Short mmCIF file of C-alpha atoms and ligand atoms in Angstrom, two decimals:
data_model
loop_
_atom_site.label_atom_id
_atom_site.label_comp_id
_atom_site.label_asym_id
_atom_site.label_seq_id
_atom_site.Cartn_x
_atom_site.Cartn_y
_atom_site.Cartn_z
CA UNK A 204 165.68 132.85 48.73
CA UNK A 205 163.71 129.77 47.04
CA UNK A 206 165.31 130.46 43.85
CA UNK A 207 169.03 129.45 45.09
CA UNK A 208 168.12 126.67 47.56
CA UNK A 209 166.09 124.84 45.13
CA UNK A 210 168.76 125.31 42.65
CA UNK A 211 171.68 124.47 44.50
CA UNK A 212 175.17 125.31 44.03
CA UNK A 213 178.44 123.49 42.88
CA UNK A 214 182.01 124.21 43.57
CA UNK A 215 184.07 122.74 40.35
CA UNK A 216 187.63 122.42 41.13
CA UNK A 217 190.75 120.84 39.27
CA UNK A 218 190.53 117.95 41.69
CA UNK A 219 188.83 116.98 44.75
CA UNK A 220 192.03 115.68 46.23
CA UNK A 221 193.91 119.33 46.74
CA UNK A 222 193.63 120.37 50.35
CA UNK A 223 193.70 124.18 48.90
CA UNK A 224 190.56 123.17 47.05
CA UNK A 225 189.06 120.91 49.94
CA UNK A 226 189.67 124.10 52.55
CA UNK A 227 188.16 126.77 50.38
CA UNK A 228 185.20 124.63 49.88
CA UNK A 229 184.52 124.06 53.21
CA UNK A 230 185.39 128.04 54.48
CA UNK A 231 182.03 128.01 51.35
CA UNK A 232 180.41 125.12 52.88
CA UNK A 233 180.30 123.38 49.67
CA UNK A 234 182.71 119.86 48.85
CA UNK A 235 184.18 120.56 45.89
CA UNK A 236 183.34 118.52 42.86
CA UNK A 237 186.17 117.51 40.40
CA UNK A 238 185.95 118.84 36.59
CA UNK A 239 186.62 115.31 35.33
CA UNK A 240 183.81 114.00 37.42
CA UNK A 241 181.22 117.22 36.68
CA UNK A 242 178.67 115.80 34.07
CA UNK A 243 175.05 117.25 32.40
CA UNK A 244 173.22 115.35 35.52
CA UNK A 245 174.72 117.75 37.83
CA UNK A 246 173.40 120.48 35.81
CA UNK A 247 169.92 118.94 35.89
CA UNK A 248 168.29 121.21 38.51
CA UNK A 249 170.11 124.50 36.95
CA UNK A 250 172.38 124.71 39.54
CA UNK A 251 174.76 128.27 40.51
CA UNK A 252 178.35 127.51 39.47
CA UNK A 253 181.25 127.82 40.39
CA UNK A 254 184.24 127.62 39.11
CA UNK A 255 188.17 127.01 39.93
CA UNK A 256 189.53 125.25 37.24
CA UNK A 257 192.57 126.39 34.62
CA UNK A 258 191.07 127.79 31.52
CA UNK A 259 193.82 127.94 30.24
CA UNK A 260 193.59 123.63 29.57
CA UNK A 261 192.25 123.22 26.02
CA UNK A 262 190.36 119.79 27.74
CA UNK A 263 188.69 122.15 30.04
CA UNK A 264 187.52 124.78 28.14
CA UNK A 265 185.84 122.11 25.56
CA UNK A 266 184.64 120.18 28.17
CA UNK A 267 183.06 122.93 29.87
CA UNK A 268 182.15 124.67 26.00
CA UNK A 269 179.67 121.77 25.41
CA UNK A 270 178.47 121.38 28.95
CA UNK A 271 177.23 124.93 28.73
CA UNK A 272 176.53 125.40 25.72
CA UNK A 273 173.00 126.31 26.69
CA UNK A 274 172.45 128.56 29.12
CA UNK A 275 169.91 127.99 32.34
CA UNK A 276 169.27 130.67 34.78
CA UNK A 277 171.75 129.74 37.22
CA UNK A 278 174.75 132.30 37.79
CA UNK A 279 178.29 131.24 36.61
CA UNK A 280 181.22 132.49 38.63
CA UNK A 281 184.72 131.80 37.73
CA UNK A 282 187.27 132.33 39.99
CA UNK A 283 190.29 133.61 37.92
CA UNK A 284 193.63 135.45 38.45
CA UNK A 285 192.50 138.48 36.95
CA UNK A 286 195.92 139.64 35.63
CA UNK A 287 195.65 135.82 33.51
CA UNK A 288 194.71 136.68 30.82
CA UNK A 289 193.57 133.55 29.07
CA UNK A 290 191.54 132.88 32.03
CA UNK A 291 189.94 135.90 31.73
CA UNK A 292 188.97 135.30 27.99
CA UNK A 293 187.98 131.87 28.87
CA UNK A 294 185.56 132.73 31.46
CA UNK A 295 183.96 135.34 29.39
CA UNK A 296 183.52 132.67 26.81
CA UNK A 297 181.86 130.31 28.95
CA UNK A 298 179.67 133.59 29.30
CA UNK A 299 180.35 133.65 32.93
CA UNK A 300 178.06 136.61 35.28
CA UNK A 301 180.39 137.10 37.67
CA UNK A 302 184.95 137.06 37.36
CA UNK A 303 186.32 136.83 40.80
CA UNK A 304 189.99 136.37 42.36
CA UNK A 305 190.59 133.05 43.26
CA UNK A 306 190.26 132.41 47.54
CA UNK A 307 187.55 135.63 47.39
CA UNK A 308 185.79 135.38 50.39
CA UNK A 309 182.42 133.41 51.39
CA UNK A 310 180.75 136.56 51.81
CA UNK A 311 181.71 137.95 48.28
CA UNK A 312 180.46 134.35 47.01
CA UNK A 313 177.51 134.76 48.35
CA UNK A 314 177.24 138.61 47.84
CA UNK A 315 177.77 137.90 43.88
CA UNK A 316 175.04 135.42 44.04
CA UNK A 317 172.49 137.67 45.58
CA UNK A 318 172.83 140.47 43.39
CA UNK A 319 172.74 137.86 40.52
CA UNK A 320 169.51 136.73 41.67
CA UNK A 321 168.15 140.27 42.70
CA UNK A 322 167.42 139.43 46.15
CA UNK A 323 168.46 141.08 49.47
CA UNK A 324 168.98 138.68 52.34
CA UNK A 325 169.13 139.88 55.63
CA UNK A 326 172.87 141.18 57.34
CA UNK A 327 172.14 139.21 60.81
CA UNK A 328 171.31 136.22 59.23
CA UNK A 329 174.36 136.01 57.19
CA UNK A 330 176.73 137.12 59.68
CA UNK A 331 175.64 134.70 61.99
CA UNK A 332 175.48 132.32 59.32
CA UNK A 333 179.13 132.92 58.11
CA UNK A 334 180.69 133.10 61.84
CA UNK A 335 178.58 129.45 62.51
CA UNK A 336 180.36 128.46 59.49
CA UNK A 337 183.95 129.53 60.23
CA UNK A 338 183.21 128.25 63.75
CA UNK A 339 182.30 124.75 62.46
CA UNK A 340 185.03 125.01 60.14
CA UNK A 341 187.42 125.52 62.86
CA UNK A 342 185.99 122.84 64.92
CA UNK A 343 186.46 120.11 61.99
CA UNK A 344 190.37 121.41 61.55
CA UNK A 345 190.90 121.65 64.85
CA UNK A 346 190.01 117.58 65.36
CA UNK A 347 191.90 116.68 62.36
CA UNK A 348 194.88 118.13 63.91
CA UNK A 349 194.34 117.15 67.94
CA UNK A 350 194.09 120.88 68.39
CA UNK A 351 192.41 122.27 71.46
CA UNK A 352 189.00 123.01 70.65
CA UNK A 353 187.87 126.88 70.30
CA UNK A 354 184.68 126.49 73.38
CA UNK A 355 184.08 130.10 73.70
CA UNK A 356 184.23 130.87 70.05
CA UNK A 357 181.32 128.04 69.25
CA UNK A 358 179.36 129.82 72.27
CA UNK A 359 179.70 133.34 70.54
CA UNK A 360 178.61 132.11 67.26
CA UNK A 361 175.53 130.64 68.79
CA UNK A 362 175.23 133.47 70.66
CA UNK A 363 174.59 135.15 67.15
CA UNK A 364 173.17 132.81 65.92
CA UNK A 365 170.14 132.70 68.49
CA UNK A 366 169.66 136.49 68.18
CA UNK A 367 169.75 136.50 64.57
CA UNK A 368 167.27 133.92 64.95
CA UNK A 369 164.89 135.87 67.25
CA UNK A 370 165.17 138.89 65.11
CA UNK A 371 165.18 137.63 61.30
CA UNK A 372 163.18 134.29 62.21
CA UNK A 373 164.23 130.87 61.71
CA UNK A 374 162.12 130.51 58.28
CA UNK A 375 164.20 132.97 56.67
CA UNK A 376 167.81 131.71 58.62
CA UNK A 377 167.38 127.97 57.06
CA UNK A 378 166.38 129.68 53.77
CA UNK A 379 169.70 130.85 53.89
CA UNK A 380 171.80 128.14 54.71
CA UNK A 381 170.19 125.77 52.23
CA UNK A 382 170.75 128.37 49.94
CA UNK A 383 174.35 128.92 49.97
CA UNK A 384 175.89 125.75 52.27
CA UNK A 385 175.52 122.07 51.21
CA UNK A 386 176.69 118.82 52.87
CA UNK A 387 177.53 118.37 56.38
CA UNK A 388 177.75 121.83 56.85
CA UNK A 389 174.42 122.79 55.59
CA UNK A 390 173.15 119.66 57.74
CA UNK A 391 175.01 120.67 60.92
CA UNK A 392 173.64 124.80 60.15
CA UNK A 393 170.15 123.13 59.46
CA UNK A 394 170.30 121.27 63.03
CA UNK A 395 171.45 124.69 64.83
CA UNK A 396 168.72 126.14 63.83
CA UNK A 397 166.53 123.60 64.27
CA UNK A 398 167.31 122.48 68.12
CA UNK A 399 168.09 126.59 68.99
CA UNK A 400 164.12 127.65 67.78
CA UNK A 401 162.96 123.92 69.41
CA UNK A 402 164.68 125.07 72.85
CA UNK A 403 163.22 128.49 72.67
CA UNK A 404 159.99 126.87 72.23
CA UNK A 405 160.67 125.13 75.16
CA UNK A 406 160.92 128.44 77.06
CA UNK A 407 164.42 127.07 78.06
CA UNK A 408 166.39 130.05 79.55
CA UNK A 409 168.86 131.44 77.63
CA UNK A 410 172.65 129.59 79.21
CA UNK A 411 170.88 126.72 78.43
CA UNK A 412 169.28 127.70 75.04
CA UNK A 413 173.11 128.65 74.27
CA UNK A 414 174.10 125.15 75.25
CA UNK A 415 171.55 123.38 73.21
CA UNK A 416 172.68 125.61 70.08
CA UNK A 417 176.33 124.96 70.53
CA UNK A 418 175.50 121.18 70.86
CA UNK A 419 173.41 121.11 67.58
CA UNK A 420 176.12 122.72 65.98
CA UNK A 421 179.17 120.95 67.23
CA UNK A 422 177.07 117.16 67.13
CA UNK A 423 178.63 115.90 64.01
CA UNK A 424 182.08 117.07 64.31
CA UNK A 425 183.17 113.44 64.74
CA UNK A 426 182.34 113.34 60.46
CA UNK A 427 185.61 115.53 59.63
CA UNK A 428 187.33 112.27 60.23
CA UNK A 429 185.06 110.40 58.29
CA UNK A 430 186.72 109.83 54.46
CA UNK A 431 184.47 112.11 52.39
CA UNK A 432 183.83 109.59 49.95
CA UNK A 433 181.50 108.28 52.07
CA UNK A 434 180.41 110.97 53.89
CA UNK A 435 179.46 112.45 50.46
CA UNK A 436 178.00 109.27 48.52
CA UNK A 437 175.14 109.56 46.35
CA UNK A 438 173.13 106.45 46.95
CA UNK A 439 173.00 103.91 50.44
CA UNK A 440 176.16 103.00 52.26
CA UNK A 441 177.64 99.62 52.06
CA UNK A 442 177.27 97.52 55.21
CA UNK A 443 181.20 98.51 56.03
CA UNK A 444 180.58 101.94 54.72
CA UNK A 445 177.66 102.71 57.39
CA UNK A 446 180.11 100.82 59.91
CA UNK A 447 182.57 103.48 59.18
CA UNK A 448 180.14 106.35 59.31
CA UNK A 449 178.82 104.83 62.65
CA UNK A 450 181.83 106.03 64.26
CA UNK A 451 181.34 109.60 64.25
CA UNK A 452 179.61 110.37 67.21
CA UNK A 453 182.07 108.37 69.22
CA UNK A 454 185.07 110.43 67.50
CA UNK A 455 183.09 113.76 68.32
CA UNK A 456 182.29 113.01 71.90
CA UNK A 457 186.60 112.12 72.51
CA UNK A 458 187.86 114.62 70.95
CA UNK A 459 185.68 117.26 72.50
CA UNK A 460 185.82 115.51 75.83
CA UNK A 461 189.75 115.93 75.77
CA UNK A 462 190.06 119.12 74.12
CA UNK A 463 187.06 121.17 75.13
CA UNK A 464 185.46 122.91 78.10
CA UNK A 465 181.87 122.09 76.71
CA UNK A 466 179.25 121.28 79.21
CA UNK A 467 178.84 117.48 80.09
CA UNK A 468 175.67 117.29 78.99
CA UNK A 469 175.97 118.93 75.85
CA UNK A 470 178.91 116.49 75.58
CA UNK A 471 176.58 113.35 75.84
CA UNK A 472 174.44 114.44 73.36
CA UNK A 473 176.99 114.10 70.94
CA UNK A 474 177.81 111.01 71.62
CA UNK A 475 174.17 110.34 71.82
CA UNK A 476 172.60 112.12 69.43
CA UNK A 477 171.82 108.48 67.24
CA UNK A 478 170.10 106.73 70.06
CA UNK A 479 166.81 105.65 69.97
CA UNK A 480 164.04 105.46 73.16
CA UNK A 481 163.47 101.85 72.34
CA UNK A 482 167.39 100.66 72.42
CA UNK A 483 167.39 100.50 68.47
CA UNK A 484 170.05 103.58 68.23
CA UNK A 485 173.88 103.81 67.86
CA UNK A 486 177.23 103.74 69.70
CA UNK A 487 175.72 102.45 72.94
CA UNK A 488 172.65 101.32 72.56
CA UNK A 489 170.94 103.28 75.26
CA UNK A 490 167.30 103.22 75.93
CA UNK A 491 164.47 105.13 77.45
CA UNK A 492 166.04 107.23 80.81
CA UNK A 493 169.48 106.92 79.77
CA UNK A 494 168.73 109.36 76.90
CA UNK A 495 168.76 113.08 78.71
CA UNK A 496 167.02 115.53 77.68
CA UNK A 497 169.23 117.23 75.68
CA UNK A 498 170.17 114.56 73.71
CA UNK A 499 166.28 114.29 73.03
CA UNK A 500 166.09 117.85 71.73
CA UNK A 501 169.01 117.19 69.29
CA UNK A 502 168.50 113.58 68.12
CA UNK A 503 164.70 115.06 66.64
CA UNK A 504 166.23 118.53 65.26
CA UNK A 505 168.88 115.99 63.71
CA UNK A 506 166.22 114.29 61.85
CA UNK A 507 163.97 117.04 60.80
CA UNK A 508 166.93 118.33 59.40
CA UNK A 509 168.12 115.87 57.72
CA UNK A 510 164.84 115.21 56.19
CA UNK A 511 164.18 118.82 54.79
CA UNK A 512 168.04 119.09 53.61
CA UNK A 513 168.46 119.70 50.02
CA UNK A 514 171.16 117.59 48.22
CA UNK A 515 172.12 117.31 44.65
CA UNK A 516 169.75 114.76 43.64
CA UNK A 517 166.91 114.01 46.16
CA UNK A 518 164.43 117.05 46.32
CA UNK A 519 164.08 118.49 49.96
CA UNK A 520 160.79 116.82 52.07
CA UNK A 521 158.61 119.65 53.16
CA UNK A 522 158.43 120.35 56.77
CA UNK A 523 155.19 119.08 57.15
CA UNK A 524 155.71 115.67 55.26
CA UNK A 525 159.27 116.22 57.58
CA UNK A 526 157.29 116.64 60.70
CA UNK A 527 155.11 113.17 59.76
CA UNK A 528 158.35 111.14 59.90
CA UNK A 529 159.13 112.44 63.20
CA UNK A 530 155.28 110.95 64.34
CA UNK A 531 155.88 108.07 62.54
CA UNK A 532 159.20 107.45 64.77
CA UNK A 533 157.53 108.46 67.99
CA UNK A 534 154.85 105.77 67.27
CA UNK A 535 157.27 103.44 66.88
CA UNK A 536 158.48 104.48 70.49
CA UNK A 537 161.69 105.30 69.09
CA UNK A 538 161.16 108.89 69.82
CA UNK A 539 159.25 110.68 72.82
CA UNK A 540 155.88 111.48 71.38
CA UNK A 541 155.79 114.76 74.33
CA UNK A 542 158.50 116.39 72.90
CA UNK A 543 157.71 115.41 69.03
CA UNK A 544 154.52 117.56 69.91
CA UNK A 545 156.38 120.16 71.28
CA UNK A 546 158.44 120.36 68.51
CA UNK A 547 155.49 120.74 66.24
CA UNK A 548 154.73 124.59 67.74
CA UNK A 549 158.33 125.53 66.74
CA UNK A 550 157.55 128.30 64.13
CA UNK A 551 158.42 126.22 60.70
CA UNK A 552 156.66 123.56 61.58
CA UNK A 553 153.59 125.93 62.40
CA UNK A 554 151.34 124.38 59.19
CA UNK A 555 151.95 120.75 61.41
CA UNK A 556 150.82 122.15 64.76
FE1 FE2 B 602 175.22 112.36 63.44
FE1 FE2 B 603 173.55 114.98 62.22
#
């Protein structure tokens, strides 16, 4: 798995603007990233590719003829009508590895990847990867549009999830997700995982090892309203920009309040899940008692997370340099230093225990 989640993986679109473009990215888990906008930095850590762009544009096809001129080790896909012609031509210029009909499914993505790279990844883990996926997919529509929320289909997928999980282990689960899944939905995937192996370690029983999974995954949901620009941004927020972002657990927690039959304290942990012990946190400045428990379990799987994420330009922290940070904020009293411990005998932080 290494060799794709170091790598990473782009989505290269006409524009980022198109919702077509926008939804089939995010049924991938990737934002798309426009071909005007796609420059040699991005191809800096010899990422997988791929492409949905009209080859048939003589701008393009230079463009993308002196981009790759050389070739790295990363695969090239090109999604193309295959009864174009042009387009086929033009992606066998651009020496692509794999031609596939535009829309082709996640799983025939990811499939083309794997055999690209010669590796076999386990079926549970990317079943339960892809039905977390489409379930957090839905979830993000569905608040967009003021739709009622799809409760029992989030508890099914982390139903899965927490088998596939047990079974395949949670070293080999994130592998995955980093591997094939960036942005917020490789950080909410990352967070699943995390809190779901953290309550198991716990010896939480399993209703409430459920609940705890379907709150890590569901916890950022309030960021499909958030404008992707800044969701996305490569480099620190403006003051107004973090304002904005600020808003998201608020945004979650209402929606899913109104249109949801998810447990109340799962609920609150949403709305929670940037509070700190000592006050310091975000919407409501809560401290100490008024932070449950399962808020607790997310807020430090949200961090680890976040710290061992891999993005296009910042190189992934380890999970023992992650693990650090976490002491670091329980010193601070920020976080509870009991349960930081605790979290350190979850299996991938083993090397930290
Ligand atoms: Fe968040
Ligand atoms: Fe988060």
């Amino acid at each position: 798995m290494r060799d794709i989640q170091d790598r990473g993986l782009l989505y290269i679109t006409e524009n980022t603007s198109s919702f077509e473009y926008k939804a089939y990215g995010r049924a991938l888990g990737i934002e798309p990233l426009g071909i005007r906008e796609f420059n040699t930095e991005h191809l800096k850590l010899d990422p997988n590719l791929i492409f949905d762009v009209d080859l048939r544009s003589n701008t393009t096809m230079h463009k993308l003829k002196t981009m790759l001129n050389r070739r790295g080790t990363g695969c090239r896909i090109f999604l193309v009508d295959t009864s174009a012609r042009t387009g086929m031509a033009g992606a066998r210029i651009l020496d692509a590895d794999h031609v596939l009909p535009p829309r082709s499914g996640a799983d025939v993505i990811h499939a083309a990847l794997r055999e690209f790279h010669g590796m076999v990844v386990k079926p549970e883990i990317t079943r339960s990867v892809d039905t977390g996926i489409a379930a957090l997919d839905g979830g993000f529509r569905s608040l967009l549009r003021d739709e009622i929320f799809d409760t029992a289909g989030m508890e099914n997928a982390s139903s899965q999830i927490i088998d596939a999980i047990d079974s395949a282990g949670v070293d080999d689960w994130m592998a995955t997700v980093r591997g094939y899944h960036v942005g917020t939905f490789q950080h909410c995937m990352l967070v699943t995982a995390t809190a779901s192996s953290f309550a198991r370690q716990l010896g939480m029983r399993r209703s409430d090892v459920i609940k705890v999974t379907a709150a890590a995954l569901v916890h950022d949901i309030g960021k499909s309203a958030i404008p992707i620009e800044i969701l996305d941004k490569n480099g620190p927020l403006t003051p107004a920009e973090t304002q904005t972002m600020r808003h998201h657990p608020a945004i979650g927690h209402d929606y899913l309040a109104r249109k949801s039959r998810i447990a109340a304290d799962a609920l609150r942990s949403v709305r929670s899940h940037h509070e700190f012990l000592d006050g310091s946190g975000y919407p409501d400045g809560l401290s100490g008692t008024e932070i449950d428990d399962i808020t607790r379990i997310i807020t430090i799987s949200d961090i680890y997370a976040a710290l061992v994420e891999r993005r296009a330009y910042k190189p992934p922290k380890s999970p023992d340099e992650a693990y650090a940070v976490l002491e670091g904020l329980a010193a601070k009293g920020k976080l509870e230093l009991a349960l930081v411990r605790a979290f350190g005998k979850v299996s991938i932080h083993k090397k930290a225990a």
